[in-house]
Short mmCIF file of C-alpha atoms and ligand atoms in Angstrom, two decimals:
data_model
loop_
_atom_site.label_atom_id
_atom_site.label_comp_id
_atom_site.label_asym_id
_atom_site.label_seq_id
_atom_site.Cartn_x
_atom_site.Cartn_y
_atom_site.Cartn_z
CA UNK A 119 -33.85 22.96 -32.13
CA UNK A 120 -30.78 21.59 -33.74
CA UNK A 121 -27.33 22.81 -33.31
CA UNK A 122 -25.69 22.61 -36.60
CA UNK A 123 -21.96 23.92 -37.76
CA UNK A 124 -22.70 25.95 -40.77
CA UNK A 125 -19.61 26.76 -42.86
CA UNK A 126 -20.63 29.60 -45.78
CA UNK A 127 -17.65 28.94 -47.70
CA UNK A 128 -16.02 31.22 -50.27
CA UNK A 129 -16.50 32.14 -53.63
CA UNK A 130 -20.53 31.97 -54.43
CA UNK A 131 -20.72 29.80 -51.37
CA UNK A 132 -21.88 32.68 -48.93
CA UNK A 133 -24.70 33.82 -51.16
CA UNK A 134 -25.84 29.92 -51.86
CA UNK A 135 -25.65 29.00 -48.36
CA UNK A 136 -27.74 31.85 -46.99
CA UNK A 137 -30.34 31.02 -49.70
CA UNK A 138 -30.39 27.44 -48.13
CA UNK A 139 -30.52 28.69 -44.61
CA UNK A 140 -33.55 30.58 -45.26
CA UNK A 141 -35.75 27.65 -46.82
CA UNK A 142 -34.69 25.41 -44.09
CA UNK A 143 -35.81 27.58 -41.44
CA UNK A 144 -38.80 28.31 -43.66
CA UNK A 145 -39.54 24.15 -43.98
CA UNK A 146 -40.63 24.55 -40.11
CA UNK A 147 -37.60 22.98 -38.25
CA UNK A 148 -35.52 24.93 -35.92
CA UNK A 149 -31.91 25.70 -36.06
CA UNK A 150 -29.26 27.03 -33.97
CA UNK A 151 -26.39 28.08 -36.43
CA UNK A 152 -22.80 27.67 -35.41
CA UNK A 153 -21.57 29.73 -38.24
CA UNK A 154 -18.02 29.03 -38.84
CA UNK A 155 -15.61 30.67 -41.53
CA UNK A 156 -13.25 28.53 -43.52
CA UNK A 157 -11.50 28.77 -46.75
CA UNK A 158 -9.47 31.20 -48.99
CA UNK A 159 -10.36 34.54 -46.82
CA UNK A 160 -9.66 32.77 -43.50
CA UNK A 161 -6.18 31.67 -44.90
CA UNK A 162 -5.03 35.08 -45.21
CA UNK A 163 -6.47 36.21 -42.03
CA UNK A 164 -5.76 33.51 -39.58
CA UNK A 165 -2.68 31.47 -41.82
CA UNK A 166 -4.87 28.29 -41.88
CA UNK A 167 -7.68 27.77 -44.25
CA UNK A 168 -9.27 25.07 -41.78
CA UNK A 169 -8.71 26.41 -38.20
CA UNK A 170 -9.19 23.84 -35.21
CA UNK A 171 -12.26 25.91 -34.26
CA UNK A 172 -13.96 24.78 -37.54
CA UNK A 173 -13.29 20.98 -36.63
CA UNK A 174 -14.24 21.29 -33.13
CA UNK A 175 -17.59 22.80 -33.93
CA UNK A 176 -18.23 20.06 -36.28
CA UNK A 177 -17.25 17.34 -33.53
CA UNK A 178 -19.54 19.23 -31.09
CA UNK A 179 -22.60 19.48 -33.28
CA UNK A 180 -21.98 16.34 -35.43
CA UNK A 181 -23.64 17.81 -38.07
CA UNK A 182 -22.55 20.40 -40.61
CA UNK A 183 -23.82 22.08 -43.53
CA UNK A 184 -21.28 23.33 -45.88
CA UNK A 185 -20.99 25.67 -48.97
CA UNK A 186 -18.18 24.98 -51.15
CA UNK A 187 -14.31 26.20 -50.53
CA UNK A 188 -11.83 27.20 -53.05
CA UNK A 189 -8.76 25.02 -53.62
CA UNK A 190 -5.75 26.75 -55.48
CA UNK A 191 -5.02 24.87 -58.61
CA UNK A 192 -1.06 23.21 -58.70
CA UNK A 193 0.12 24.92 -55.92
CA UNK A 194 -0.94 27.01 -52.47
CA UNK A 195 -2.91 25.42 -49.60
CA UNK A 196 -4.05 21.97 -49.57
CA UNK A 197 -7.92 21.42 -50.50
CA UNK A 198 -9.97 22.00 -47.32
CA UNK A 199 -12.76 19.68 -48.53
CA UNK A 200 -10.45 17.11 -48.67
CA UNK A 201 -8.70 17.50 -44.99
CA UNK A 202 -12.19 17.81 -43.71
CA UNK A 203 -13.35 14.70 -44.39
CA UNK A 204 -9.87 13.14 -43.82
CA UNK A 205 -10.18 14.85 -40.52
CA UNK A 206 -13.46 13.72 -39.50
CA UNK A 207 -12.99 10.60 -41.22
CA UNK A 208 -16.24 11.05 -43.45
CA UNK A 209 -15.48 8.20 -45.24
CA UNK A 210 -18.47 7.84 -47.80
CA UNK A 211 -19.60 10.87 -49.97
CA UNK A 212 -23.31 9.89 -50.81
CA UNK A 213 -24.33 12.00 -54.00
CA UNK A 214 -27.77 10.81 -55.39
CA UNK A 215 -28.42 12.37 -59.23
CA UNK A 216 -32.17 12.02 -60.26
CA UNK A 217 -34.03 14.02 -62.83
CA UNK A 218 -36.27 16.32 -61.72
CA UNK A 219 -39.16 16.60 -64.37
CA UNK A 220 -38.73 20.24 -66.11
CA UNK A 221 -34.78 20.22 -65.77
CA UNK A 222 -33.24 21.00 -68.95
CA UNK A 223 -31.46 17.46 -69.97
CA UNK A 224 -30.84 15.40 -72.61
CA UNK A 225 -31.82 12.41 -70.48
CA UNK A 226 -34.94 11.72 -68.65
CA UNK A 227 -35.89 9.28 -65.80
CA UNK A 228 -32.14 9.35 -64.19
CA UNK A 229 -32.09 7.86 -60.71
CA UNK A 230 -28.62 7.17 -60.04
CA UNK A 231 -26.85 7.16 -56.55
CA UNK A 232 -23.05 7.58 -56.46
CA UNK A 233 -21.26 6.53 -53.38
CA UNK A 234 -17.55 7.76 -53.45
CA UNK A 235 -14.83 6.69 -50.86
CA UNK A 236 -13.41 10.02 -49.54
CA UNK A 237 -10.41 9.20 -47.66
CA UNK A 238 -8.07 7.16 -49.85
CA UNK A 239 -6.93 6.90 -53.15
CA UNK A 240 -4.93 9.77 -55.09
CA UNK A 241 -6.44 12.24 -52.99
CA UNK A 242 -4.54 10.87 -49.87
CA UNK A 243 -2.04 13.89 -50.15
CA UNK A 244 0.77 12.00 -50.12
CA UNK A 245 2.68 13.66 -52.78
CA UNK A 246 6.54 14.49 -53.21
CA UNK A 247 7.27 17.51 -55.49
CA UNK A 248 9.90 17.31 -58.35
CA UNK A 249 13.39 17.50 -56.92
CA UNK A 250 12.28 17.15 -53.23
CA UNK A 251 14.01 14.43 -51.11
CA UNK A 252 10.96 12.27 -50.87
CA UNK A 253 10.57 12.22 -54.53
CA UNK A 254 14.33 11.27 -54.75
CA UNK A 255 14.04 8.85 -51.98
CA UNK A 256 11.19 6.94 -53.97
CA UNK A 257 12.85 7.06 -57.09
CA UNK A 258 15.52 5.37 -55.90
CA UNK A 259 13.66 2.82 -53.61
CA UNK A 260 11.67 1.79 -56.88
CA UNK A 261 15.17 1.45 -58.47
CA UNK A 262 16.39 -1.03 -55.97
CA UNK A 263 13.11 -3.16 -55.57
CA UNK A 264 11.82 -3.35 -59.05
CA UNK A 265 12.84 -3.26 -62.55
CA UNK A 266 10.99 -0.09 -63.23
CA UNK A 267 12.60 3.34 -63.41
CA UNK A 268 10.97 6.73 -62.38
CA UNK A 269 12.18 9.65 -64.89
CA UNK A 270 14.62 11.92 -61.87
CA UNK A 271 12.28 14.72 -63.25
CA UNK A 272 9.30 13.60 -61.87
CA UNK A 273 6.51 14.56 -59.26
CA UNK A 274 5.17 11.59 -57.50
CA UNK A 275 1.51 11.10 -55.92
CA UNK A 276 1.10 8.01 -54.01
CA UNK A 277 -2.05 6.19 -54.63
CA UNK A 278 -3.11 3.69 -51.32
CA UNK A 279 -6.45 1.62 -51.56
CA UNK A 280 -6.88 -0.31 -48.60
CA UNK A 281 -8.97 -3.53 -47.51
CA UNK A 282 -10.43 -1.61 -44.32
CA UNK A 283 -11.00 1.58 -46.62
CA UNK A 284 -12.75 -0.72 -49.06
CA UNK A 285 -14.69 -2.67 -47.26
CA UNK A 286 -16.45 0.03 -45.39
CA UNK A 287 -17.05 2.11 -48.53
CA UNK A 288 -18.52 -1.14 -50.09
CA UNK A 289 -20.40 -2.14 -46.98
CA UNK A 290 -22.03 1.17 -46.83
CA UNK A 291 -23.24 1.24 -50.74
CA UNK A 292 -24.82 -1.97 -49.81
CA UNK A 293 -26.44 -1.00 -47.00
CA UNK A 294 -27.76 1.97 -48.44
CA UNK A 295 -29.08 -0.12 -51.39
CA UNK A 296 -30.80 -2.61 -49.14
CA UNK A 297 -32.49 0.32 -46.93
CA UNK A 298 -33.45 2.24 -49.99
CA UNK A 299 -34.72 -0.48 -51.92
CA UNK A 300 -32.26 -0.32 -54.73
CA UNK A 301 -31.53 -3.17 -56.87
CA UNK A 302 -28.17 -3.20 -57.83
CA UNK A 303 -24.63 -2.11 -56.95
CA UNK A 304 -21.90 -1.40 -59.54
CA UNK A 305 -18.22 -1.38 -58.39
CA UNK A 306 -15.93 0.90 -60.70
CA UNK A 307 -12.55 0.41 -61.04
CA UNK A 308 -9.58 0.01 -63.08
CA UNK A 309 -8.40 -3.34 -61.93
CA UNK A 310 -6.69 -4.39 -65.41
CA UNK A 311 -4.03 -1.75 -65.08
CA UNK A 312 -3.62 -0.94 -61.61
CA UNK A 313 -3.82 -4.69 -60.21
CA UNK A 314 -2.83 -3.83 -56.62
CA UNK A 315 -4.90 -0.97 -55.80
CA UNK A 316 -7.99 -1.03 -57.95
CA UNK A 317 -7.75 -4.53 -57.98
CA UNK A 318 -7.79 -4.98 -54.08
CA UNK A 319 -10.84 -2.37 -54.45
CA UNK A 320 -12.42 -5.08 -56.90
CA UNK A 321 -11.45 -8.25 -54.76
CA UNK A 322 -12.95 -6.69 -51.79
CA UNK A 323 -16.01 -5.34 -53.45
CA UNK A 324 -16.65 -9.08 -54.89
CA UNK A 325 -16.40 -10.43 -51.25
CA UNK A 326 -18.57 -7.73 -49.57
CA UNK A 327 -21.01 -8.69 -52.24
CA UNK A 328 -21.26 -12.18 -51.12
CA UNK A 329 -23.08 -11.07 -47.67
CA UNK A 330 -26.18 -8.78 -49.98
CA UNK A 331 -27.12 -11.92 -51.89
CA UNK A 332 -30.79 -10.13 -52.25
CA UNK A 333 -28.44 -7.09 -54.48
CA UNK A 334 -27.28 -7.80 -57.61
CA UNK A 335 -23.40 -7.27 -57.83
CA UNK A 336 -21.52 -6.31 -60.81
CA UNK A 337 -18.15 -4.41 -61.82
CA UNK A 338 -17.42 -2.19 -64.56
CA UNK A 339 -14.12 -0.58 -65.60
CA UNK A 340 -14.07 3.02 -65.34
CA UNK A 341 -13.69 3.76 -68.81
CA UNK A 342 -16.20 1.38 -70.18
CA UNK A 343 -18.72 3.17 -67.24
CA UNK A 344 -18.30 6.60 -68.58
CA UNK A 345 -19.20 5.52 -71.98
CA UNK A 346 -22.16 3.44 -70.63
CA UNK A 347 -23.47 6.58 -68.30
CA UNK A 348 -23.52 8.44 -71.58
CA UNK A 349 -25.31 5.88 -73.51
CA UNK A 350 -27.66 3.82 -71.46
CA UNK A 351 -27.56 5.21 -67.83
CA UNK A 352 -31.14 3.54 -67.12
CA UNK A 353 -28.89 0.06 -66.35
CA UNK A 354 -27.29 1.35 -63.40
CA UNK A 355 -28.44 2.19 -59.86
CA UNK A 356 -25.88 2.27 -56.96
CA UNK A 357 -22.19 2.77 -58.08
CA UNK A 358 -19.58 2.26 -55.62
CA UNK A 359 -16.14 4.30 -56.53
CA UNK A 360 -12.65 5.08 -55.24
CA UNK A 361 -12.27 8.71 -54.31
CA UNK A 362 -10.75 9.58 -57.86
CA UNK A 363 -13.14 8.05 -60.49
CA UNK A 364 -16.26 9.05 -57.71
CA UNK A 365 -15.12 12.69 -58.11
CA UNK A 366 -15.30 12.25 -61.65
CA UNK A 367 -18.37 10.25 -61.97
CA UNK A 368 -20.05 12.57 -59.84
CA UNK A 369 -19.67 15.46 -62.20
CA UNK A 370 -20.74 13.06 -64.94
CA UNK A 371 -23.79 12.07 -63.27
CA UNK A 372 -24.71 15.89 -62.65
CA UNK A 373 -24.26 16.41 -66.33
CA UNK A 374 -26.85 13.65 -66.94
CA UNK A 375 -29.72 15.42 -64.46
CA UNK A 376 -29.36 18.90 -65.93
CA UNK A 377 -25.85 20.09 -64.31
CA UNK A 378 -24.02 20.86 -61.44
CA UNK A 379 -26.63 23.13 -60.16
CA UNK A 380 -28.84 20.29 -59.06
CA UNK A 381 -26.48 17.82 -57.75
CA UNK A 382 -26.58 17.38 -53.80
CA UNK A 383 -24.10 15.39 -51.75
CA UNK A 384 -23.80 14.39 -48.15
CA UNK A 385 -20.09 13.05 -46.43
CA UNK A 386 -20.81 10.70 -43.78
CA UNK A 387 -18.80 8.85 -41.33
CA UNK A 388 -19.24 6.86 -38.33
CA UNK A 389 -19.90 10.08 -36.03
CA UNK A 390 -20.22 13.04 -38.16
CA UNK A 391 -22.08 14.37 -41.15
CA UNK A 392 -21.18 17.21 -43.66
CA UNK A 393 -23.83 18.21 -46.27
CA UNK A 394 -22.52 20.02 -49.24
CA UNK A 395 -23.16 20.25 -52.92
CA UNK A 396 -20.88 18.56 -55.70
CA UNK A 397 -20.33 21.54 -57.04
CA UNK A 398 -17.49 23.97 -56.16
CA UNK A 399 -17.23 27.69 -55.45
CA UNK A 400 -17.84 28.88 -59.21
CA UNK A 401 -15.70 31.81 -58.20
CA UNK A 402 -16.48 33.79 -61.45
CA UNK A 403 -19.96 34.50 -60.32
CA UNK A 404 -19.16 35.61 -56.58
CA UNK A 405 -21.07 38.24 -55.29
CA UNK A 406 -23.58 38.24 -58.68
CA UNK A 407 -26.54 36.61 -56.80
CA UNK A 408 -26.62 34.47 -60.08
CA UNK A 409 -25.77 31.00 -59.19
CA UNK A 410 -28.25 27.88 -58.39
CA UNK A 411 -28.88 27.46 -54.75
CA UNK A 412 -31.02 24.29 -55.74
CA UNK A 413 -27.74 21.62 -55.35
CA UNK A 414 -27.43 22.64 -51.97
CA UNK A 415 -30.79 23.37 -51.04
CA UNK A 416 -31.12 19.28 -52.15
CA UNK A 417 -28.33 18.69 -49.75
CA UNK A 418 -30.29 20.52 -47.04
CA UNK A 419 -32.99 18.09 -47.94
CA UNK A 420 -31.01 15.16 -47.09
CA UNK A 421 -29.38 16.86 -44.04
CA UNK A 422 -33.27 17.10 -42.92
CA UNK A 423 -33.64 13.21 -43.64
CA UNK A 424 -30.68 12.72 -41.76
CA UNK A 425 -31.88 14.38 -39.02
CA UNK A 426 -35.12 12.27 -39.05
CA UNK A 427 -37.04 15.65 -40.32
CA UNK A 428 -39.01 13.49 -42.75
CA UNK A 429 -41.77 15.59 -43.02
CA UNK A 430 -40.04 18.97 -43.58
CA UNK A 431 -37.62 17.04 -45.94
CA UNK A 432 -40.44 16.37 -48.09
CA UNK A 433 -42.15 19.54 -47.89
CA UNK A 434 -39.14 20.84 -49.33
CA UNK A 435 -37.91 18.64 -51.68
CA UNK A 436 -41.87 19.10 -53.26
CA UNK A 437 -41.23 22.70 -53.17
CA UNK A 438 -38.13 22.49 -54.98
CA UNK A 439 -39.32 19.78 -57.50
CA UNK A 440 -42.48 22.35 -58.23
CA UNK A 441 -40.33 25.28 -58.61
CA UNK A 442 -37.93 23.08 -61.22
CA UNK A 443 -41.12 22.04 -63.31
CA UNK A 444 -42.64 25.52 -63.48
CA UNK A 445 -39.24 26.38 -64.65
CA UNK A 446 -39.88 30.23 -63.69
CA UNK A 447 -38.32 31.23 -60.72
CA UNK A 448 -34.74 28.98 -62.03
CA UNK A 449 -31.39 30.23 -62.39
CA UNK A 450 -29.45 30.93 -65.51
CA UNK A 451 -28.03 27.75 -66.03
CA UNK A 452 -31.50 26.11 -65.97
CA UNK A 453 -32.80 28.27 -68.65
CA UNK A 454 -32.72 27.09 -72.31
CA UNK A 455 -29.97 30.06 -73.23
CA UNK A 456 -27.72 31.22 -70.19
CA UNK A 457 -28.15 35.00 -71.31
CA UNK A 458 -31.87 34.66 -70.79
CA UNK A 459 -33.23 37.87 -69.04
CA UNK A 460 -35.78 35.87 -67.05
CA UNK A 461 -33.11 33.94 -65.04
CA UNK A 462 -34.11 34.09 -61.45
CA UNK A 463 -31.34 35.24 -59.10
CA UNK A 464 -29.76 33.03 -56.23
CA UNK A 465 -31.99 35.05 -53.35
CA UNK A 466 -34.87 34.80 -55.54
CA UNK A 467 -35.30 31.18 -55.90
CA UNK A 468 -35.06 30.98 -52.31
CA UNK A 469 -37.98 33.40 -52.11
CA UNK A 470 -39.84 31.57 -54.40
CA UNK A 471 -38.95 27.99 -52.77
CA UNK A 472 -40.14 29.43 -49.55
CA UNK A 473 -43.59 30.88 -51.05
CA UNK A 474 -44.33 27.24 -52.08
CA UNK A 475 -43.55 26.06 -48.70
CA UNK A 476 -45.58 28.52 -46.66
CA UNK A 477 -48.29 28.37 -49.09
P1 NAD B 700 -17.37 24.26 -59.90
O1 NAD B 700 -18.35 23.45 -59.43
O2 NAD B 700 -17.31 25.82 -59.01
O3 NAD B 700 -17.67 24.84 -61.28
C1 NAD B 700 -17.76 23.89 -62.54
C2 NAD B 700 -18.84 24.93 -63.38
O4 NAD B 700 -20.21 24.62 -63.19
C3 NAD B 700 -18.61 26.37 -63.63
O5 NAD B 700 -18.83 26.59 -65.24
C4 NAD B 700 -19.25 26.98 -62.61
O6 NAD B 700 -19.78 28.20 -63.12
C5 NAD B 700 -20.61 26.21 -63.10
N1 NAD B 700 -21.05 25.98 -61.68
C6 NAD B 700 -20.96 25.24 -60.23
N2 NAD B 700 -21.90 25.63 -59.20
C7 NAD B 700 -22.89 26.21 -59.92
C8 NAD B 700 -24.16 26.45 -59.07
N3 NAD B 700 -24.37 26.31 -58.35
N4 NAD B 700 -24.84 27.15 -60.48
C9 NAD B 700 -24.61 27.75 -61.44
N5 NAD B 700 -23.67 27.04 -62.31
C10 NAD B 700 -22.61 26.31 -61.35
O7 NAD B 700 -15.67 23.69 -60.53
P2 NAD B 700 -14.55 24.37 -60.67
O8 NAD B 700 -14.71 25.52 -61.79
O9 NAD B 700 -13.33 23.36 -61.15
O10 NAD B 700 -14.02 24.86 -59.55
C11 NAD B 700 -13.67 25.81 -58.45
C12 NAD B 700 -13.26 25.89 -57.19
O11 NAD B 700 -14.25 25.19 -56.22
C13 NAD B 700 -12.22 25.25 -57.10
O12 NAD B 700 -11.06 26.04 -56.32
C14 NAD B 700 -12.41 23.88 -56.75
O13 NAD B 700 -11.07 23.34 -56.09
C15 NAD B 700 -13.44 24.15 -55.59
N6 NAD B 700 -14.33 22.94 -55.36
C16 NAD B 700 -14.64 22.86 -54.19
C17 NAD B 700 -15.46 21.76 -54.03
C18 NAD B 700 -15.94 21.65 -52.57
O14 NAD B 700 -16.22 22.84 -51.57
N7 NAD B 700 -16.73 20.58 -51.97
C19 NAD B 700 -15.98 20.79 -55.29
C20 NAD B 700 -15.29 20.99 -56.25
C21 NAD B 700 -14.64 22.22 -56.26
#
């Protein structure tokens, strides 16, 4: 019996999470779910979208399965997802992207692993609003210590990238590559322009790579990486990236394998692990029992593997693969036309997966 924190999330999160809970139990593993709500509704009820009880629960249970949580754009509360990763020091975001046979996609045989740094970079949340004391102080400081100037009507976001943060994420990528028999790690950056932040990321990547002579290492500039992934994705294997590029490339890679409905993920740190899909809360579909639960189910497969429940993980993965291959009980996003009347519902996908598992 595993005690796992279950965060249903908001938007379409609760319906997807429920589908995933059901298939995980059908895979034959016993869970005691410690359900903890967080997100927009909790913000309105409790004044904080991520109350301490949620973090305490994850600290107690060490493992969590999380639905997506909405972040207001531009204004409003800071991202619960980012805060959670920082508060629990879940420094690696692991996002495998591989094509399942039968998935509607322009590419075949994609097998990429995105390793995204999860705590630093422009996601650090060190920001100063236009006209704030902080923004003014930074504008003055920059004027005093350099020959550059920042326009007085600027908002400012700071991009810290450290040796410590980079070393551990690049090491994680190499260790993952070694353990999973992957051939190459590509470090992605924009070190030609941001010489002291991305430049440091590249320098540390090169240093760490020396400890792994059995694995090929190369680096790519982010803009070129985007083009390469669209044109010849088969050349790439494990990609390690700073936070923001990792976020963007995760969605690009999801596009290569048939969409966000198929892209799973895990946030891992030294002590805790939070499993969640790459996609967000898709709020326009809230309550419609319509969106694809497979990305979160595949995150559940990752969780089973993490827990050492290899057999159950295989069983669930195989059932999901055969549902995708048959193409019958899949949601609208996996049909050739999004308005296909034969599109399966979220809960219907769970039913179909469960019937495969228990056959
Ligand atoms: P999104 O991932 O929710 O949606 C992007 C597109 O993909 C939309 O067209 C959506 O309908 C579709 N989509 C997403 N998940 C799907 C699924 N399971 N099945 C079928 N289609 C799916 O991204 P967004 O619209 O940019 O963000 C919505 C909200 O989610 C925002 O508030 C954002 O901050 C938040 N978000 C949360 C997380 C997280 O919880 N980790 C991650 C990304 C975005």
